[in-house]
Tab-separated table of C-alpha atoms in Angstrom:
chain	number	residue	atom	x	y	z
A	216	MET	CA	30.986	125.809	150.299
A	217	VAL	CA	30.488	128.247	153.159
A	218	PHE	CA	28.445	131.305	152.291
A	219	CYS	CA	30.203	134.503	153.309
A	220	ASN	CA	29.156	138.068	153.916
A	221	HIS	CA	30.749	140.010	151.057
A	222	SER	CA	31.352	143.059	153.291
A	223	ILE	CA	33.879	140.998	155.284
A	224	PRO	CA	37.081	139.639	153.681
A	225	ALA	CA	36.933	135.974	152.771
A	226	ILE	CA	39.697	133.498	152.150
A	227	GLN	CA	39.660	130.371	150.041
A	228	ILE	CA	41.383	127.309	151.475
A	229	ASN	CA	42.221	124.323	149.298
A	230	THR	CA	41.873	121.163	151.359
A	231	PRO	CA	43.834	117.916	150.804
A	232	PHE	CA	40.644	116.546	149.193
A	233	ASN	CA	40.925	119.138	146.386
A	234	LEU	CA	37.919	120.998	147.743
A	235	ALA	CA	38.090	124.801	147.804
A	236	LEU	CA	36.282	126.142	150.860
A	237	ASP	CA	35.496	129.804	151.503
A	238	PHE	CA	35.705	131.112	155.053
A	239	GLU	CA	34.910	134.524	156.471
A	240	VAL	CA	38.033	136.093	157.909
A	241	ALA	CA	37.526	137.150	161.506
A	242	ALA	CA	36.722	140.858	161.702
A	243	LEU	CA	39.289	143.088	163.383
A	244	HIS	CA	36.922	144.163	166.142
A	245	LYS	CA	36.219	140.517	167.006
A	246	ARG	CA	39.929	139.788	167.330
A	247	ILE	CA	40.416	142.809	169.583
A	248	LEU	CA	37.438	141.860	171.766
A	249	ALA	CA	38.690	138.264	171.982
A	250	TYR	CA	42.109	139.553	173.032
A	251	LEU	CA	40.567	141.767	175.721
A	252	ALA	CA	38.470	138.837	176.969
A	253	ASP	CA	41.630	136.741	177.283
A	254	ILE	CA	43.301	139.573	179.220
A	255	VAL	CA	40.343	139.542	181.636
A	256	VAL	CA	40.777	135.774	182.085
A	257	LEU	CA	44.493	136.239	182.812
A	258	VAL	CA	43.858	139.064	185.279
A	259	ILE	CA	41.257	136.981	187.128
A	260	TYR	CA	43.645	134.005	187.227
A	261	SER	CA	46.511	136.183	188.471
A	262	TRP	CA	44.370	137.827	191.149
A	263	GLY	CA	42.899	134.495	192.290
A	264	MET	CA	46.266	132.740	192.446
A	265	LYS	CA	47.847	135.606	194.384
A	266	LYS	CA	44.957	135.549	196.867
A	267	PHE	CA	45.429	131.785	197.198
A	268	LEU	CA	49.146	132.161	197.877
A	269	ASP	CA	48.646	135.034	200.317
A	270	GLU	CA	45.605	133.922	202.281
A	271	VAL	CA	45.556	130.124	201.983
A	272	LEU	CA	49.216	129.161	201.781
A	273	GLN	CA	50.349	132.402	203.460
A	274	ILE	CA	53.626	132.467	201.542
A	275	GLU	CA	55.566	135.675	202.127
A	276	TYR	CA	59.283	134.850	202.090
A	277	ASN	CA	61.052	134.601	198.708
A	278	ARG	CA	57.811	134.973	196.745
A	279	TYR	CA	59.244	135.834	193.353
A	280	GLY	CA	60.197	132.273	192.430
A	281	ILE	CA	56.771	130.910	193.379
A	282	ASP	CA	54.993	133.762	191.593
A	283	ILE	CA	56.924	133.081	188.415
A	284	LEU	CA	56.165	129.352	188.626
A	285	LEU	CA	52.463	129.575	189.473
A	286	VAL	CA	51.464	132.925	187.986
A	287	SER	CA	53.728	134.102	185.178
A	288	ILE	CA	54.506	130.790	183.450
A	289	PRO	CA	50.824	129.688	183.211
A	290	MET	CA	49.924	133.167	181.912
A	291	LEU	CA	52.795	133.021	179.454
A	292	LEU	CA	51.686	129.652	178.078
A	293	TYR	CA	47.962	130.445	178.171
A	294	ALA	CA	47.522	131.280	174.470
A	295	LEU	CA	49.652	128.358	173.270
A	296	VAL	CA	48.042	125.713	175.491
A	297	CYS	CA	44.504	126.953	174.790
A	298	GLU	CA	44.896	127.005	171.019
A	299	ILE	CA	46.439	123.524	170.939
A	300	SER	CA	43.939	121.942	173.325
A	301	MET	CA	40.841	123.849	172.152
A	302	HIS	CA	41.355	123.371	168.398
A	303	GLY	CA	42.547	126.859	167.559
A	304	GLN	CA	40.559	128.766	170.151
A	305	SER	CA	41.232	130.511	173.419
A	306	VAL	CA	38.487	131.474	175.849
A	307	GLY	CA	38.167	134.860	174.156
A	308	LYS	CA	38.115	133.396	170.657
A	309	LYS	CA	35.465	130.880	171.689
A	310	LEU	CA	33.256	133.630	173.113
A	311	LEU	CA	33.553	135.638	169.892
A	312	GLY	CA	33.118	132.616	167.627
A	313	ILE	CA	36.513	132.776	165.902
A	314	ARG	CA	39.347	130.259	165.601
A	315	VAL	CA	42.780	129.724	164.102
A	316	MET	CA	42.923	127.626	160.930
A	317	SER	CA	45.773	126.487	158.718
A	318	LEU	CA	45.900	127.871	155.193
A	319	GLU	CA	46.302	124.277	154.065
A	320	GLY	CA	42.932	123.408	155.596
A	321	GLY	CA	42.083	121.960	158.975
A	322	GLN	CA	43.722	122.448	162.338
A	323	PRO	CA	47.237	123.939	162.419
A	324	THR	CA	50.173	121.793	163.498
A	325	VAL	CA	51.934	122.239	166.836
A	326	SER	CA	54.843	123.975	165.070
A	327	GLN	CA	52.412	126.487	163.551
A	328	TYR	CA	50.910	127.180	166.961
A	329	LEU	CA	54.420	127.592	168.402
A	330	LEU	CA	55.365	130.117	165.741
A	331	ARG	CA	52.176	132.112	166.322
A	332	TRP	CA	52.834	132.090	170.056
A	333	ALA	CA	56.487	133.088	169.753
A	334	THR	CA	55.545	136.233	167.836
A	335	ARG	CA	53.536	137.418	170.841
A	336	PHE	CA	56.815	138.248	172.601
A	337	PHE	CA	55.801	141.898	172.940
A	338	GLU	CA	53.100	140.820	175.442
A	339	TRP	CA	55.480	138.943	177.739
A	340	PRO	CA	56.796	141.920	179.767
A	341	LEU	CA	53.218	142.729	180.723
A	342	VAL	CA	52.695	139.115	181.834
A	343	PHE	CA	55.656	139.325	184.198
A	344	GLY	CA	54.363	142.684	185.354
A	345	PHE	CA	51.763	140.785	187.393
A	346	VAL	CA	54.668	139.417	189.444
A	347	PHE	CA	56.732	142.599	189.527
A	348	PRO	CA	54.050	145.300	189.651
A	349	ASN	CA	56.610	148.075	190.231
A	350	PHE	CA	59.204	146.773	187.790
A	351	TRP	CA	59.532	149.161	184.826
A	352	ILE	CA	55.782	149.772	184.711
A	353	ILE	CA	56.089	152.687	182.303
A	354	PHE	CA	58.406	150.677	180.053
A	355	GLN	CA	56.020	147.717	180.060
A	356	LEU	CA	52.990	149.800	179.128
A	357	PHE	CA	54.905	151.671	176.428
A	358	PHE	CA	56.503	148.519	174.998
A	359	VAL	CA	53.306	146.468	174.868
A	360	GLY	CA	51.075	149.338	173.752
A	361	PHE	CA	53.475	150.641	171.102
A	362	LEU	CA	54.063	147.271	169.468
A	363	GLY	CA	50.387	146.383	169.887
A	364	VAL	CA	49.472	149.323	167.645
A	365	PHE	CA	51.718	147.910	164.916
A	366	VAL	CA	50.057	144.504	165.301
A	367	VAL	CA	46.613	146.065	164.810
A	368	ILE	CA	47.870	147.997	161.752
A	369	ILE	CA	49.328	144.832	160.174
A	370	ILE	CA	46.052	142.957	160.761
A	371	ALA	CA	44.052	145.835	159.290
A	372	VAL	CA	46.125	146.187	156.103
A	373	SER	CA	46.826	142.512	155.387
A	374	LYS	CA	44.562	140.839	152.853
A	375	ALA	CA	43.300	138.121	155.210
A	376	ASN	CA	43.531	140.121	158.457
A	377	GLN	CA	46.708	138.249	159.419
A	378	ARG	CA	49.304	139.383	161.899
A	379	LEU	CA	53.004	138.585	161.502
A	380	GLY	CA	52.606	135.320	163.405
A	381	ASP	CA	49.861	134.200	161.034
A	382	LEU	CA	51.855	135.198	157.964
A	383	GLY	CA	54.904	133.289	159.173
A	384	ALA	CA	52.995	130.219	160.396
A	385	GLY	CA	50.651	129.981	157.417
A	386	THR	CA	47.517	130.396	159.507
A	387	VAL	CA	44.478	132.640	159.505
A	388	VAL	CA	41.794	133.488	162.059
A	389	VAL	CA	38.332	132.752	160.670
A	390	ASP	CA	34.775	133.312	161.814
A	391	THR	CA	33.034	130.092	162.841
A	392	ARG	CA	29.564	131.598	163.049
A	393	ILE	CA	28.173	131.178	159.544
A	394	LYS	CA	25.496	133.663	158.541
A	395	THR	CA	23.143	132.052	156.045
A	396	TYR	CA	19.682	132.815	154.740
A	397	LEU	CA	16.810	130.561	153.736
A	398	HIS	CA	17.545	130.920	150.005
A	399	GLU	CA	21.103	129.711	150.645
A	400	THR	CA	19.990	126.448	152.216
A	401	VAL	CA	18.759	123.194	150.723
A	402	PHE	CA	15.148	124.249	151.234
A	403	LEU	CA	13.925	125.291	147.785
A	404	ASP	CA	10.530	126.507	146.676
A	405	ILE	CA	9.171	124.140	144.009
A	406	SER	CA	7.031	126.143	141.589
A	407	HIS	CA	5.715	123.130	139.615
A	408	LYS	CA	2.610	121.732	141.268
A	409	ASP	CA	2.941	118.431	139.440
A	410	TYR	CA	6.538	117.910	140.525
A	411	ASN	CA	7.383	114.288	141.280
A	412	VAL	CA	10.209	113.286	143.580
A	413	GLN	CA	12.676	111.209	141.579
A	414	PHE	CA	14.601	109.849	144.558
A	415	PRO	CA	12.167	109.245	147.444
A	416	GLU	CA	14.992	107.526	149.394
A	417	VAL	CA	16.207	111.012	150.268
A	418	MET	CA	13.529	111.090	152.973
A	419	LYS	CA	15.731	108.739	154.975
A	420	LEU	CA	18.291	111.529	155.364
A	421	THR	CA	18.030	114.042	158.166
A	422	ASP	CA	18.239	117.795	157.603
A	423	ARG	CA	21.730	117.701	159.064
A	424	ASP	CA	22.802	114.999	156.582
A	425	ILE	CA	21.477	117.006	153.644
A	426	ASN	CA	23.160	120.234	154.769
A	427	THR	CA	26.422	118.364	155.277
A	428	ILE	CA	26.253	117.020	151.725
A	429	LYS	CA	25.437	120.480	150.386
A	430	SER	CA	28.333	122.068	152.318
A	431	ILE	CA	30.788	119.527	150.917
C-alpha cells in the first residue's frame, strides 16, 4: 500500500494479483509544469534542427517538405514515443515525478497510449506553426489556447484529475514521488525492554527487501 497525502486526490487501482494499491493523483500544477517543460524541449529541438538545416546543410529551396519531415513529424510524435519508450513519462513528466498508469494496474498498452495521444489534436496546429510561422498565427494561438482552457477545466473537475484522453483510454497520471514519514515505515519503536525477536532470520533481509514486502 502506498501512503498518500490526504490533501491530494488518490485513486485505488486493483491489480491482476487482486491487490488494491493507492496512488496519489498527479496535482494539476505538476501536470501544467510538465507540459510547459515538454514545450521547452520541443522549442529547443525545433530551433536546433532549423539551425542545422540552415547553417550546416544550407537547405533553402523547397524547405517545407524537409521541415515537415524533420521538424513537425518528430514534434508531433514526441508525446506518443516518449510515453511508450519511457514507461508512461515524457521529459517533463520525468522532471516533475509523474507518469501515466493504466486503471487496470501497470503500464498502459500501446492502444491506450495512442488514444491519449490522439486526443491532443488541439496542439497539432501549434506544432506545424514551427514550420509555417506566419500561417494563421492568430488562429493557432486562439485554437490551442481556447481548447487548452477546457482541458485544464476537465482535469480540475474530474475525480482523478483525468483529461478526456485519460477517461477514454482508461489511464490516469499519478505521482511517483511517495511522501512517507518514519511512523509509516517498517521501523517501529519497541516499548518492551524484554522483547525477544521471534524470527531472527529476518536479519538476512535488507531494508529494501523489508520495505518491498511491506508495500506489497
